[in-house]
Amino acid sequence: MSWYKGTGNESGIVLSTRVRLARNSADFPFPVRLGIKDKEQVCLAVKEAIADYVDDTLTYTDMSALTPTEAVSLAEKHLISPEFAYERDGRALLLSENEDVSIMLCEEDHVRIQVIFPGLALSEAYEKADKIDNVLEKKLNYAYKEPIGYLTQCPTNLGTGMRASVLMHLPALSRKGAMRRLSATVAKLGLTLRGSFNEGGDGAGNIYQLSNQVTLGISEAAALQNLSSIAMQIVTQEKQARALLVKDEDFIDKIYRSWGILRSAYKLTSQELMSLISFVSVGACEGIIDVPCDRLTAAAIELQPASLSVAENKKLTQNQRDILRAQKVKELLE
Amino acid sequence: MSWYKGTGNESGIVLSTRVRLARNSADFPFPVRLGIKDKEQVCLAVKEAIADYVDDTLTYTDMSALTPTEAVSLAEKHLISPEFAYERDGRALLLSENEDVSIMLCEEDHVRIQVIFPGLALSEAYEKADKIDNVLEKKLNYAYKEPIGYLTQCPTNLGTGMRASVLMHLPALSRKGAMRRLSATVAKLGLTLRGSFNEGGDGAGNIYQLSNQVTLGISEAAALQNLSSIAMQIVTQEKQARALLVKDEDFIDKIYRSWGILRSAYKLTSQELMSLISFVSVGACEGIIDVPCDRLTAAAIELQPASLSVAENKKLTQNQRDILRAQKVKELLE
């Protein structure tokens, strides 16, 4: 099931876990040095190599066949990078039916294997990515050099080529103003914590991404262990902060009002939806509001601008989207 | 039925009609010159005189027997003046069971007969007040002098001693910024239009009171006719403004959100309740929200601070009231 429709470990706080492996073939220059035709060659080579992977049915999509809106919708669901959505020529995507595996071809690197699961599931996600990696490794002549490890376009990925991240909903820590300090702390431990869902990185809807920074001179297992243990510490801190927060009548009021507005507004911007869902999610997790958390996450993801337009299969103005979003959220939460 | 629980002519816009007659007995100085004992004599004389009025059962209440909260609750319901609630010694109130007749004894004048009906009902309200007046006139030696008419403490009441008013909900005219101009216009026609429910007079909840100013050299019938015709013109203007307003999607959104907050908030101040009810009322009148208008008015009136405390029969802090108000409004609107 798509990560935003499912539940997993600690999924009241950890929305999803993603493991991404960057790989390149030694037979081609990095994509940045390739023309469109050459990129298409790389894509086809990977498509052939992946045929031996039989655990999932992967659909191959030529990115240039997608409309900009369709591509942005994939980025809104975290299945591809925003950059991959904007520049589509010569690029392709392999996507599993339930959207847990997505492989970007000719993004910054030749291959970017990505596995996303709901909740906190670092070893499970890594295991699956690793399995796909092993299949590709047999056919593709990976660019790999001891003692560095995997070679990548950007030096920050050299070594394991692995970026693992967890997407966390941290309204209580945000509200008490703890995010800046927390970011500084995790930075010293080789991790990055930053706001997701907006450019400024200040956590629209109080959603933050925690990811590993170090790929060189560290094993995948050690990096995952480090990330997992710090994620669990943040989960604990958020739980403690929430326990205090739900005794605050002003916050309770905010939860109930958000729930009221969510089910009654005539128009809702994407930004406001995210913010309302953040409050209601805490209410749902703490047993104040009777609605399943995963439905809230699904609404927040599926009702983003491009995804909404794709689902309706037509071009919509912002105002039309805002009205439709308000209708849809009522249906989704009924 | 109490005016705030009932409906009447144009009651989507006109909440209530009030006619008040100021009368004095020539046998006593004006109340301002009386001690408490003397005032009590006046009260008893009126109590005796009213016994001949048999259309309603009037309950006689010594105002000094009421707690400040009980007295303020009566003022919140417009049954007595705020001033009458604050200074209670030597004063008494005659109140009918359904609260349509309230007679203040030893307010500014010896007798203030007041009749309030829901909706626009000037002649009906005047007729009833006149009937009570006729009963009292037979027993009390009214201070009356030709060619002036009834003598009153304040010169602005000399003549008919009649003040007639209609309480109007004017959200659409307020929103288009028409109130200042409208006030100036009606002033030239001998009427006053001002905000109700707050000190500043700028119409909390968009509720305004239109009343006659002239009592000298004009018959009651002429004054009522003038007030009635201008009230109807304002009703027409408000209807036209609403017809435009309900095509405004931002306003529709505001109506739906207000409805959502009203049924979901954990805490509500009296001021916010009034404002939310104003929006929802327009929605109810225009068929957007399915709730009876009179229930909304009843909620706005009955959930004011003092009335809420009296209904609960205990002293409440503001925070307790705000929480209780949010609960009660849900019950009332279910």
PDB file of C-alpha atoms in Angstrom, chain B residues 165-321:
ATOM      1  CA  SER B 165     -37.173  50.474  18.468  1.00  0.00           C
ATOM      2  CA  VAL B 166     -36.386  47.558  16.219  1.00  0.00           C
ATOM      3  CA  LEU B 167     -33.299  45.383  16.662  1.00  0.00           C
ATOM      4  CA  MET B 168     -31.870  44.522  13.257  1.00  0.00           C
ATOM      5  CA  HIS B 169     -29.253  42.073  12.047  1.00  0.00           C
ATOM      6  CA  LEU B 170     -27.443  43.890   9.229  1.00  0.00           C
ATOM      7  CA  PRO B 171     -24.353  41.839   8.280  1.00  0.00           C
ATOM      8  CA  ALA B 172     -24.517  42.594   4.550  1.00  0.00           C
ATOM      9  CA  LEU B 173     -24.903  46.360   4.954  1.00  0.00           C
ATOM     10  CA  SER B 174     -22.148  46.342   7.594  1.00  0.00           C
ATOM     11  CA  ARG B 175     -19.829  44.372   5.349  1.00  0.00           C
ATOM     12  CA  LYS B 176     -20.236  46.785   2.479  1.00  0.00           C
ATOM     13  CA  GLY B 177     -19.461  49.650   4.871  1.00  0.00           C
ATOM     14  CA  ALA B 178     -22.901  51.242   4.558  1.00  0.00           C
ATOM     15  CA  MET B 179     -23.657  51.731   8.247  1.00  0.00           C
ATOM     16  CA  ARG B 180     -22.135  55.178   8.764  1.00  0.00           C
ATOM     17  CA  ARG B 181     -23.977  56.666   5.802  1.00  0.00           C
ATOM     18  CA  LEU B 182     -27.192  54.938   6.835  1.00  0.00           C
ATOM     19  CA  SER B 183     -26.924  56.309  10.390  1.00  0.00           C
ATOM     20  CA  ALA B 184     -26.466  59.817   9.053  1.00  0.00           C
ATOM     21  CA  THR B 185     -29.454  59.431   6.734  1.00  0.00           C
ATOM     22  CA  VAL B 186     -31.870  58.142   9.367  1.00  0.00           C
ATOM     23  CA  ALA B 187     -30.735  60.878  11.801  1.00  0.00           C
ATOM     24  CA  LYS B 188     -32.110  63.457   9.364  1.00  0.00           C
ATOM     25  CA  LEU B 189     -35.427  61.614   9.523  1.00  0.00           C
ATOM     26  CA  GLY B 190     -35.659  61.835  13.304  1.00  0.00           C
ATOM     27  CA  LEU B 191     -34.391  58.328  14.020  1.00  0.00           C
ATOM     28  CA  THR B 192     -31.268  56.849  15.591  1.00  0.00           C
ATOM     29  CA  LEU B 193     -29.427  53.795  14.273  1.00  0.00           C
ATOM     30  CA  ARG B 194     -26.661  52.432  16.447  1.00  0.00           C
ATOM     31  CA  GLY B 195     -24.764  49.255  17.216  1.00  0.00           C
ATOM     32  CA  SER B 196     -26.146  47.121  19.972  1.00  0.00           C
ATOM     33  CA  PHE B 197     -24.495  44.577  22.291  1.00  0.00           C
ATOM     34  CA  ASN B 198     -21.446  46.700  22.936  1.00  0.00           C
ATOM     35  CA  GLU B 199     -20.407  49.979  24.454  1.00  0.00           C
ATOM     36  CA  GLY B 200     -18.751  51.468  21.408  1.00  0.00           C
ATOM     37  CA  GLY B 201     -21.980  51.162  19.450  1.00  0.00           C
ATOM     38  CA  ASP B 202     -20.293  49.686  16.383  1.00  0.00           C
ATOM     39  CA  GLY B 203     -22.534  46.646  16.150  1.00  0.00           C
ATOM     40  CA  ALA B 204     -20.990  43.490  17.597  1.00  0.00           C
ATOM     41  CA  GLY B 205     -22.491  40.593  15.677  1.00  0.00           C
ATOM     42  CA  ASN B 206     -23.728  43.206  13.180  1.00  0.00           C
ATOM     43  CA  ILE B 207     -26.762  43.966  15.352  1.00  0.00           C
ATOM     44  CA  TYR B 208     -28.119  47.494  15.238  1.00  0.00           C
ATOM     45  CA  GLN B 209     -30.997  49.252  16.926  1.00  0.00           C
ATOM     46  CA  LEU B 210     -33.188  51.671  15.024  1.00  0.00           C
ATOM     47  CA  SER B 211     -35.335  53.906  17.253  1.00  0.00           C
ATOM     48  CA  ASN B 212     -37.405  57.089  17.133  1.00  0.00           C
ATOM     49  CA  GLN B 213     -35.897  60.220  18.634  1.00  0.00           C
ATOM     50  CA  VAL B 214     -38.822  62.661  18.502  1.00  0.00           C
ATOM     51  CA  THR B 215     -41.490  62.472  21.226  1.00  0.00           C
ATOM     52  CA  LEU B 216     -42.682  66.059  21.312  1.00  0.00           C
ATOM     53  CA  GLY B 217     -45.262  67.463  18.886  1.00  0.00           C
ATOM     54  CA  ILE B 218     -45.830  64.149  17.126  1.00  0.00           C
ATOM     55  CA  SER B 219     -48.497  61.508  17.672  1.00  0.00           C
ATOM     56  CA  GLU B 220     -47.587  57.936  18.613  1.00  0.00           C
ATOM     57  CA  ALA B 221     -49.151  56.750  15.374  1.00  0.00           C
ATOM     58  CA  ALA B 222     -47.061  59.120  13.263  1.00  0.00           C
ATOM     59  CA  ALA B 223     -43.855  58.180  15.085  1.00  0.00           C
ATOM     60  CA  LEU B 224     -44.566  54.462  14.653  1.00  0.00           C
ATOM     61  CA  GLN B 225     -45.444  54.934  10.995  1.00  0.00           C
ATOM     62  CA  ASN B 226     -42.181  56.789  10.371  1.00  0.00           C
ATOM     63  CA  LEU B 227     -40.110  54.125  12.174  1.00  0.00           C
ATOM     64  CA  SER B 228     -41.905  51.276  10.471  1.00  0.00           C
ATOM     65  CA  SER B 229     -41.436  52.655   6.995  1.00  0.00           C
ATOM     66  CA  ILE B 230     -37.727  53.359   7.471  1.00  0.00           C
ATOM     67  CA  ALA B 231     -37.204  49.944   9.072  1.00  0.00           C
ATOM     68  CA  MET B 232     -38.775  48.345   5.994  1.00  0.00           C
ATOM     69  CA  GLN B 233     -36.503  50.342   3.710  1.00  0.00           C
ATOM     70  CA  ILE B 234     -33.451  49.123   5.634  1.00  0.00           C
ATOM     71  CA  VAL B 235     -34.777  45.547   5.481  1.00  0.00           C
ATOM     72  CA  THR B 236     -35.047  45.887   1.697  1.00  0.00           C
ATOM     73  CA  GLN B 237     -31.517  47.287   1.415  1.00  0.00           C
ATOM     74  CA  GLU B 238     -30.142  44.498   3.602  1.00  0.00           C
ATOM     75  CA  LYS B 239     -31.917  41.876   1.473  1.00  0.00           C
ATOM     76  CA  GLN B 240     -30.443  43.341  -1.703  1.00  0.00           C
ATOM     77  CA  ALA B 241     -26.978  43.441  -0.165  1.00  0.00           C
ATOM     78  CA  ARG B 242     -27.345  39.828   1.008  1.00  0.00           C
ATOM     79  CA  ALA B 243     -28.395  38.685  -2.451  1.00  0.00           C
ATOM     80  CA  LEU B 244     -25.040  39.953  -3.733  1.00  0.00           C
ATOM     81  CA  LEU B 245     -23.103  38.715  -0.735  1.00  0.00           C
ATOM     82  CA  VAL B 246     -24.174  35.094  -1.098  1.00  0.00           C
ATOM     83  CA  LYS B 247     -22.582  35.053  -4.541  1.00  0.00           C
ATOM     84  CA  ASP B 248     -19.237  35.895  -2.918  1.00  0.00           C
ATOM     85  CA  GLU B 249     -17.361  32.628  -2.397  1.00  0.00           C
ATOM     86  CA  ASP B 250     -15.217  34.109   0.362  1.00  0.00           C
ATOM     87  CA  PHE B 251     -18.360  34.984   2.280  1.00  0.00           C
ATOM     88  CA  ILE B 252     -19.857  31.528   1.683  1.00  0.00           C
ATOM     89  CA  ASP B 253     -16.626  30.058   2.995  1.00  0.00           C
ATOM     90  CA  LYS B 254     -16.872  32.291   6.086  1.00  0.00           C
ATOM     91  CA  ILE B 255     -20.441  31.085   6.702  1.00  0.00           C
ATOM     92  CA  TYR B 256     -19.495  27.412   6.467  1.00  0.00           C
ATOM     93  CA  ARG B 257     -16.394  27.845   8.624  1.00  0.00           C
ATOM     94  CA  SER B 258     -18.379  29.748  11.254  1.00  0.00           C
ATOM     95  CA  TRP B 259     -20.878  26.908  11.309  1.00  0.00           C
ATOM     96  CA  GLY B 260     -18.031  24.415  11.709  1.00  0.00           C
ATOM     97  CA  ILE B 261     -16.395  26.349  14.545  1.00  0.00           C
ATOM     98  CA  LEU B 262     -19.725  26.911  16.294  1.00  0.00           C
ATOM     99  CA  ARG B 263     -20.308  23.162  16.460  1.00  0.00           C
ATOM    100  CA  SER B 264     -16.757  22.162  17.290  1.00  0.00           C
ATOM    101  CA  ALA B 265     -14.948  24.761  19.421  1.00  0.00           C
ATOM    102  CA  TYR B 266     -13.913  23.786  22.933  1.00  0.00           C
ATOM    103  CA  LYS B 267     -14.125  27.385  24.165  1.00  0.00           C
ATOM    104  CA  LEU B 268     -16.089  30.383  22.897  1.00  0.00           C
ATOM    105  CA  THR B 269     -16.149  33.945  24.178  1.00  0.00           C
ATOM    106  CA  SER B 270     -19.466  35.766  24.135  1.00  0.00           C
ATOM    107  CA  GLN B 271     -18.128  38.184  21.524  1.00  0.00           C
ATOM    108  CA  GLU B 272     -16.951  35.407  19.200  1.00  0.00           C
ATOM    109  CA  LEU B 273     -20.225  33.540  19.603  1.00  0.00           C
ATOM    110  CA  MET B 274     -22.086  36.666  18.496  1.00  0.00           C
ATOM    111  CA  SER B 275     -19.842  37.046  15.464  1.00  0.00           C
ATOM    112  CA  LEU B 276     -20.115  33.358  14.429  1.00  0.00           C
ATOM    113  CA  ILE B 277     -23.884  33.431  14.868  1.00  0.00           C
ATOM    114  CA  SER B 278     -24.058  36.511  12.676  1.00  0.00           C
ATOM    115  CA  PHE B 279     -22.465  34.628   9.761  1.00  0.00           C
ATOM    116  CA  VAL B 280     -24.443  31.436  10.327  1.00  0.00           C
ATOM    117  CA  SER B 281     -27.700  33.429  10.541  1.00  0.00           C
ATOM    118  CA  VAL B 282     -27.181  34.765   7.048  1.00  0.00           C
ATOM    119  CA  GLY B 283     -26.499  31.189   5.931  1.00  0.00           C
ATOM    120  CA  ALA B 284     -29.700  30.017   7.624  1.00  0.00           C
ATOM    121  CA  CYS B 285     -31.795  32.823   6.098  1.00  0.00           C
ATOM    122  CA  GLU B 286     -30.381  32.200   2.633  1.00  0.00           C
ATOM    123  CA  GLY B 287     -30.904  28.445   2.788  1.00  0.00           C
ATOM    124  CA  ILE B 288     -27.176  27.641   2.915  1.00  0.00           C
ATOM    125  CA  ILE B 289     -27.147  26.255   6.456  1.00  0.00           C
ATOM    126  CA  ASP B 290     -29.979  24.095   7.722  1.00  0.00           C
ATOM    127  CA  VAL B 291     -30.710  25.537  11.158  1.00  0.00           C
ATOM    128  CA  PRO B 292     -33.667  27.604  12.366  1.00  0.00           C
ATOM    129  CA  CYS B 293     -32.810  31.321  12.733  1.00  0.00           C
ATOM    130  CA  ASP B 294     -34.644  31.658  16.049  1.00  0.00           C
ATOM    131  CA  ARG B 295     -32.454  28.997  17.640  1.00  0.00           C
ATOM    132  CA  LEU B 296     -29.415  31.025  16.689  1.00  0.00           C
ATOM    133  CA  THR B 297     -30.855  34.171  18.252  1.00  0.00           C
ATOM    134  CA  ALA B 298     -31.807  32.236  21.371  1.00  0.00           C
ATOM    135  CA  ALA B 299     -28.236  30.912  21.636  1.00  0.00           C
ATOM    136  CA  ALA B 300     -26.747  34.397  21.208  1.00  0.00           C
ATOM    137  CA  ILE B 301     -28.974  35.799  23.949  1.00  0.00           C
ATOM    138  CA  GLU B 302     -29.074  32.924  26.429  1.00  0.00           C
ATOM    139  CA  LEU B 303     -25.328  32.259  26.361  1.00  0.00           C
ATOM    140  CA  GLN B 304     -24.258  35.752  27.379  1.00  0.00           C
ATOM    141  CA  PRO B 305     -22.076  35.764  30.515  1.00  0.00           C
ATOM    142  CA  ALA B 306     -24.625  36.517  33.244  1.00  0.00           C
ATOM    143  CA  SER B 307     -27.459  34.502  31.679  1.00  0.00           C
ATOM    144  CA  LEU B 308     -25.145  31.496  31.397  1.00  0.00           C
ATOM    145  CA  SER B 309     -24.184  31.759  35.084  1.00  0.00           C
ATOM    146  CA  VAL B 310     -27.836  32.164  36.146  1.00  0.00           C
ATOM    147  CA  ALA B 311     -28.892  29.131  34.088  1.00  0.00           C
ATOM    148  CA  GLU B 312     -26.145  27.064  35.723  1.00  0.00           C
ATOM    149  CA  ASN B 313     -26.975  28.526  39.104  1.00  0.00           C
ATOM    150  CA  LYS B 314     -23.337  29.010  40.066  1.00  0.00           C
ATOM    151  CA  LYS B 315     -20.510  31.495  39.894  1.00  0.00           C
ATOM    152  CA  LEU B 316     -18.257  30.769  36.934  1.00  0.00           C
ATOM    153  CA  THR B 317     -14.874  32.139  35.897  1.00  0.00           C
ATOM    154  CA  GLN B 318     -14.596  33.524  32.384  1.00  0.00           C
ATOM    155  CA  ASN B 319     -12.706  30.434  31.254  1.00  0.00           C
ATOM    156  CA  GLN B 320     -15.356  28.113  32.713  1.00  0.00           C
ATOM    157  CA  ARG B 321     -18.052  30.147  30.984  1.00  0.00           C
TER     158      ARG B 321
END
